[in-house]
Amino acid sequence: MALPSTEDIVDDLSFFDDWEDKYKYIIDLGKSLPAFDEAWRTPERLVKGCQSSVWIQPGSEQDATKGEVLTFSVDSDAIIVRGLLGLVLAALDHKTPEEVLDFDITAYFEELDLERHLSPTRGNGLRSIVGRIKGIAQAAA
């Protein structure tokens, strides 16, 4: 199942009045992520700076219009973090390295009013995840 676009996520979350409903939506987003290969749960794929365990397996594929795009398989041992990974992938997966580097993730998170509703450690972990993906894009650019 393809993730919704960042615009769709912003629209969907705007329908909910309270953050409990928004969290449920985010958790459901995480449940829609593809299964993560157990063989990828290695220390080199583990994102440092996250309270929960988060693994990222980068890849790439050819897109008919964009050329080579980056792909990311992700997983976490925390259901809310899997949902946050879904938010990040909606923004950065299947994009060229340049698109990943140019995407204003801070503005996206502000539009979602996300960081105000995360614990400081979750916020730091989210920044670590984005930093890892942007680092992969930088190396590929």
PDB file of C-alpha atoms in Angstrom:
ATOM      1  CA  MET A   1       0.000   0.000   0.000  1.00  0.00           C
ATOM      2  CA  ALA A   2       1.361   3.389  -0.957  1.00  0.00           C
ATOM      3  CA  LEU A   3       1.569   6.038   1.720  1.00  0.00           C
ATOM      4  CA  PRO A   4      -0.595   9.132   1.318  1.00  0.00           C
ATOM      5  CA  SER A   5       1.093  12.325   0.144  1.00  0.00           C
ATOM      6  CA  THR A   6       2.257  14.896   2.678  1.00  0.00           C
ATOM      7  CA  GLU A   7      -0.618  17.138   1.523  1.00  0.00           C
ATOM      8  CA  ASP A   8      -3.139  14.350   2.161  1.00  0.00           C
ATOM      9  CA  ILE A   9      -1.675  13.717   5.613  1.00  0.00           C
ATOM     10  CA  VAL A  10      -1.895  17.418   6.515  1.00  0.00           C
ATOM     11  CA  ASP A  11      -5.517  17.483   5.270  1.00  0.00           C
ATOM     12  CA  ASP A  12      -6.428  14.228   7.049  1.00  0.00           C
ATOM     13  CA  LEU A  13      -4.953  15.346  10.371  1.00  0.00           C
ATOM     14  CA  SER A  14      -6.742  18.712  10.135  1.00  0.00           C
ATOM     15  CA  PHE A  15     -10.084  16.860  10.377  1.00  0.00           C
ATOM     16  CA  PHE A  16      -9.335  15.699  13.927  1.00  0.00           C
ATOM     17  CA  ASP A  17      -9.986  18.064  16.815  1.00  0.00           C
ATOM     18  CA  ASP A  18      -7.911  16.357  19.467  1.00  0.00           C
ATOM     19  CA  TRP A  19      -4.477  14.813  19.496  1.00  0.00           C
ATOM     20  CA  GLU A  20      -5.688  11.443  20.706  1.00  0.00           C
ATOM     21  CA  ASP A  21      -7.443  10.988  17.340  1.00  0.00           C
ATOM     22  CA  LYS A  22      -4.391  12.333  15.504  1.00  0.00           C
ATOM     23  CA  TYR A  23      -2.177   9.805  17.311  1.00  0.00           C
ATOM     24  CA  LYS A  24      -4.538   7.003  16.232  1.00  0.00           C
ATOM     25  CA  TYR A  25      -4.219   8.171  12.616  1.00  0.00           C
ATOM     26  CA  ILE A  26      -0.410   8.300  12.907  1.00  0.00           C
ATOM     27  CA  ILE A  27      -0.328   4.809  14.470  1.00  0.00           C
ATOM     28  CA  ASP A  28      -2.520   3.486  11.635  1.00  0.00           C
ATOM     29  CA  LEU A  29      -0.090   5.056   9.160  1.00  0.00           C
ATOM     30  CA  GLY A  30       2.701   3.050  10.803  1.00  0.00           C
ATOM     31  CA  LYS A  31       0.664  -0.142  10.534  1.00  0.00           C
ATOM     32  CA  SER A  32       0.498   0.378   6.756  1.00  0.00           C
ATOM     33  CA  LEU A  33       4.302   0.334   6.368  1.00  0.00           C
ATOM     34  CA  PRO A  34       5.670  -2.702   4.523  1.00  0.00           C
ATOM     35  CA  ALA A  35       7.176  -5.517   6.589  1.00  0.00           C
ATOM     36  CA  PHE A  36      10.837  -5.033   7.492  1.00  0.00           C
ATOM     37  CA  ASP A  37      13.275  -7.846   6.766  1.00  0.00           C
ATOM     38  CA  GLU A  38      14.557  -9.296  10.051  1.00  0.00           C
ATOM     39  CA  ALA A  39      18.044  -9.592   8.492  1.00  0.00           C
ATOM     40  CA  TRP A  40      18.178  -5.773   8.378  1.00  0.00           C
ATOM     41  CA  ARG A  41      17.939  -5.399  12.153  1.00  0.00           C
ATOM     42  CA  THR A  42      21.675  -4.788  12.504  1.00  0.00           C
ATOM     43  CA  PRO A  43      23.676  -2.218  14.479  1.00  0.00           C
ATOM     44  CA  GLU A  44      24.751  -0.336  11.330  1.00  0.00           C
ATOM     45  CA  ARG A  45      21.097   0.217  10.344  1.00  0.00           C
ATOM     46  CA  LEU A  46      20.092   1.325  13.843  1.00  0.00           C
ATOM     47  CA  VAL A  47      19.512   5.080  14.173  1.00  0.00           C
ATOM     48  CA  LYS A  48      21.435   6.582  17.074  1.00  0.00           C
ATOM     49  CA  GLY A  49      19.685   9.241  19.140  1.00  0.00           C
ATOM     50  CA  CYS A  50      16.300   7.520  19.268  1.00  0.00           C
ATOM     51  CA  GLN A  51      14.671   6.440  22.525  1.00  0.00           C
ATOM     52  CA  SER A  52      13.112   3.484  20.699  1.00  0.00           C
ATOM     53  CA  SER A  53      14.951   1.190  18.332  1.00  0.00           C
ATOM     54  CA  VAL A  54      14.682   2.435  14.744  1.00  0.00           C
ATOM     55  CA  TRP A  55      16.227   0.748  11.719  1.00  0.00           C
ATOM     56  CA  ILE A  56      16.610   2.212   8.224  1.00  0.00           C
ATOM     57  CA  GLN A  57      17.563   0.203   5.140  1.00  0.00           C
ATOM     58  CA  PRO A  58      18.234   2.508   2.184  1.00  0.00           C
ATOM     59  CA  GLY A  59      17.869   1.452  -1.412  1.00  0.00           C
ATOM     60  CA  SER A  60      17.239   2.948  -4.816  1.00  0.00           C
ATOM     61  CA  GLU A  61      15.232   2.227  -7.920  1.00  0.00           C
ATOM     62  CA  GLN A  62      14.618   3.716 -11.327  1.00  0.00           C
ATOM     63  CA  ASP A  63      11.617   6.003 -11.723  1.00  0.00           C
ATOM     64  CA  ALA A  64      10.303   6.487 -15.272  1.00  0.00           C
ATOM     65  CA  THR A  65      10.216  10.285 -14.966  1.00  0.00           C
ATOM     66  CA  LYS A  66      12.744  11.171 -12.244  1.00  0.00           C
ATOM     67  CA  GLY A  67      15.507   8.656 -12.908  1.00  0.00           C
ATOM     68  CA  GLU A  68      17.094   7.140  -9.817  1.00  0.00           C
ATOM     69  CA  VAL A  69      15.114   7.667  -6.599  1.00  0.00           C
ATOM     70  CA  LEU A  70      15.960   6.713  -3.037  1.00  0.00           C
ATOM     71  CA  THR A  71      13.841   4.169  -1.199  1.00  0.00           C
ATOM     72  CA  PHE A  72      13.769   3.475   2.509  1.00  0.00           C
ATOM     73  CA  SER A  73      12.601   0.437   4.426  1.00  0.00           C
ATOM     74  CA  VAL A  74      12.078   1.331   8.067  1.00  0.00           C
ATOM     75  CA  ASP A  75      10.959  -0.206  11.315  1.00  0.00           C
ATOM     76  CA  SER A  76      10.726   0.516  15.022  1.00  0.00           C
ATOM     77  CA  ASP A  77       9.860  -1.434  18.139  1.00  0.00           C
ATOM     78  CA  ALA A  78       7.412   1.338  19.163  1.00  0.00           C
ATOM     79  CA  ILE A  79       4.048   1.678  17.397  1.00  0.00           C
ATOM     80  CA  ILE A  80       3.940   5.469  17.609  1.00  0.00           C
ATOM     81  CA  VAL A  81       7.455   5.677  16.164  1.00  0.00           C
ATOM     82  CA  ARG A  82       6.409   3.431  13.250  1.00  0.00           C
ATOM     83  CA  GLY A  83       3.683   6.014  12.641  1.00  0.00           C
ATOM     84  CA  LEU A  84       6.195   8.860  12.778  1.00  0.00           C
ATOM     85  CA  LEU A  85       8.329   6.905  10.300  1.00  0.00           C
ATOM     86  CA  GLY A  86       5.269   6.809   8.037  1.00  0.00           C
ATOM     87  CA  LEU A  87       5.057  10.614   8.230  1.00  0.00           C
ATOM     88  CA  VAL A  88       8.744  10.893   7.305  1.00  0.00           C
ATOM     89  CA  LEU A  89       8.502   8.375   4.453  1.00  0.00           C
ATOM     90  CA  ALA A  90       5.488  10.186   2.993  1.00  0.00           C
ATOM     91  CA  ALA A  91       7.820  13.171   2.612  1.00  0.00           C
ATOM     92  CA  LEU A  92      11.130  11.554   1.649  1.00  0.00           C
ATOM     93  CA  ASP A  93      10.631   8.073   0.165  1.00  0.00           C
ATOM     94  CA  HIS A  94      10.800   7.534  -3.612  1.00  0.00           C
ATOM     95  CA  LYS A  95      12.420  10.942  -4.119  1.00  0.00           C
ATOM     96  CA  THR A  96      15.651  11.896  -5.837  1.00  0.00           C
ATOM     97  CA  PRO A  97      18.545  12.730  -3.500  1.00  0.00           C
ATOM     98  CA  GLU A  98      18.071  16.400  -4.432  1.00  0.00           C
ATOM     99  CA  GLU A  99      14.351  16.267  -3.595  1.00  0.00           C
ATOM    100  CA  VAL A 100      15.147  14.706  -0.209  1.00  0.00           C
ATOM    101  CA  LEU A 101      17.721  17.396   0.540  1.00  0.00           C
ATOM    102  CA  ASP A 102      15.453  20.224  -0.658  1.00  0.00           C
ATOM    103  CA  PHE A 103      12.334  19.112   1.231  1.00  0.00           C
ATOM    104  CA  ASP A 104      11.610  21.419   4.195  1.00  0.00           C
ATOM    105  CA  ILE A 105      10.808  18.786   6.801  1.00  0.00           C
ATOM    106  CA  THR A 106      10.724  21.398   9.577  1.00  0.00           C
ATOM    107  CA  ALA A 107       7.919  23.296   7.832  1.00  0.00           C
ATOM    108  CA  TYR A 108       6.069  19.995   7.267  1.00  0.00           C
ATOM    109  CA  PHE A 109       6.305  19.077  10.959  1.00  0.00           C
ATOM    110  CA  GLU A 110       5.205  22.616  11.902  1.00  0.00           C
ATOM    111  CA  GLU A 111       2.210  22.322   9.584  1.00  0.00           C
ATOM    112  CA  LEU A 112       1.293  19.080  11.355  1.00  0.00           C
ATOM    113  CA  ASP A 113       1.863  20.821  14.736  1.00  0.00           C
ATOM    114  CA  LEU A 114       3.798  17.684  15.535  1.00  0.00           C
ATOM    115  CA  GLU A 115       6.747  18.536  17.731  1.00  0.00           C
ATOM    116  CA  ARG A 116       4.607  20.385  20.271  1.00  0.00           C
ATOM    117  CA  HIS A 117       2.829  17.079  20.899  1.00  0.00           C
ATOM    118  CA  LEU A 118       5.898  14.839  21.170  1.00  0.00           C
ATOM    119  CA  SER A 119       8.093  14.336  24.182  1.00  0.00           C
ATOM    120  CA  PRO A 120      11.534  15.972  23.875  1.00  0.00           C
ATOM    121  CA  THR A 121      13.156  12.539  23.469  1.00  0.00           C
ATOM    122  CA  ARG A 122      10.710  11.607  20.658  1.00  0.00           C
ATOM    123  CA  GLY A 123      11.394  14.954  18.974  1.00  0.00           C
ATOM    124  CA  ASN A 124      15.145  14.342  19.167  1.00  0.00           C
ATOM    125  CA  GLY A 125      14.665  10.843  17.777  1.00  0.00           C
ATOM    126  CA  LEU A 126      12.582  12.192  14.903  1.00  0.00           C
ATOM    127  CA  ARG A 127      15.351  14.674  14.060  1.00  0.00           C
ATOM    128  CA  SER A 128      17.898  11.820  14.191  1.00  0.00           C
ATOM    129  CA  ILE A 129      15.799   9.787  11.732  1.00  0.00           C
ATOM    130  CA  VAL A 130      15.505  12.710   9.316  1.00  0.00           C
ATOM    131  CA  GLY A 131      19.222  13.443   9.728  1.00  0.00           C
ATOM    132  CA  ARG A 132      20.102   9.845   8.811  1.00  0.00           C
ATOM    133  CA  ILE A 133      17.902   9.942   5.698  1.00  0.00           C
ATOM    134  CA  LYS A 134      19.264  13.343   4.626  1.00  0.00           C
ATOM    135  CA  GLY A 135      22.801  11.993   5.173  1.00  0.00           C
ATOM    136  CA  ILE A 136      22.031   9.049   2.878  1.00  0.00           C
ATOM    137  CA  ALA A 137      20.673  11.496   0.284  1.00  0.00           C
ATOM    138  CA  GLN A 138      23.766  13.703   0.630  1.00  0.00           C
ATOM    139  CA  ALA A 139      26.031  10.706  -0.001  1.00  0.00           C
ATOM    140  CA  ALA A 140      23.963   9.740  -3.050  1.00  0.00           C
ATOM    141  CA  ALA A 141      23.815  13.266  -4.532  1.00  0.00           C
TER     142      ALA A 141
END
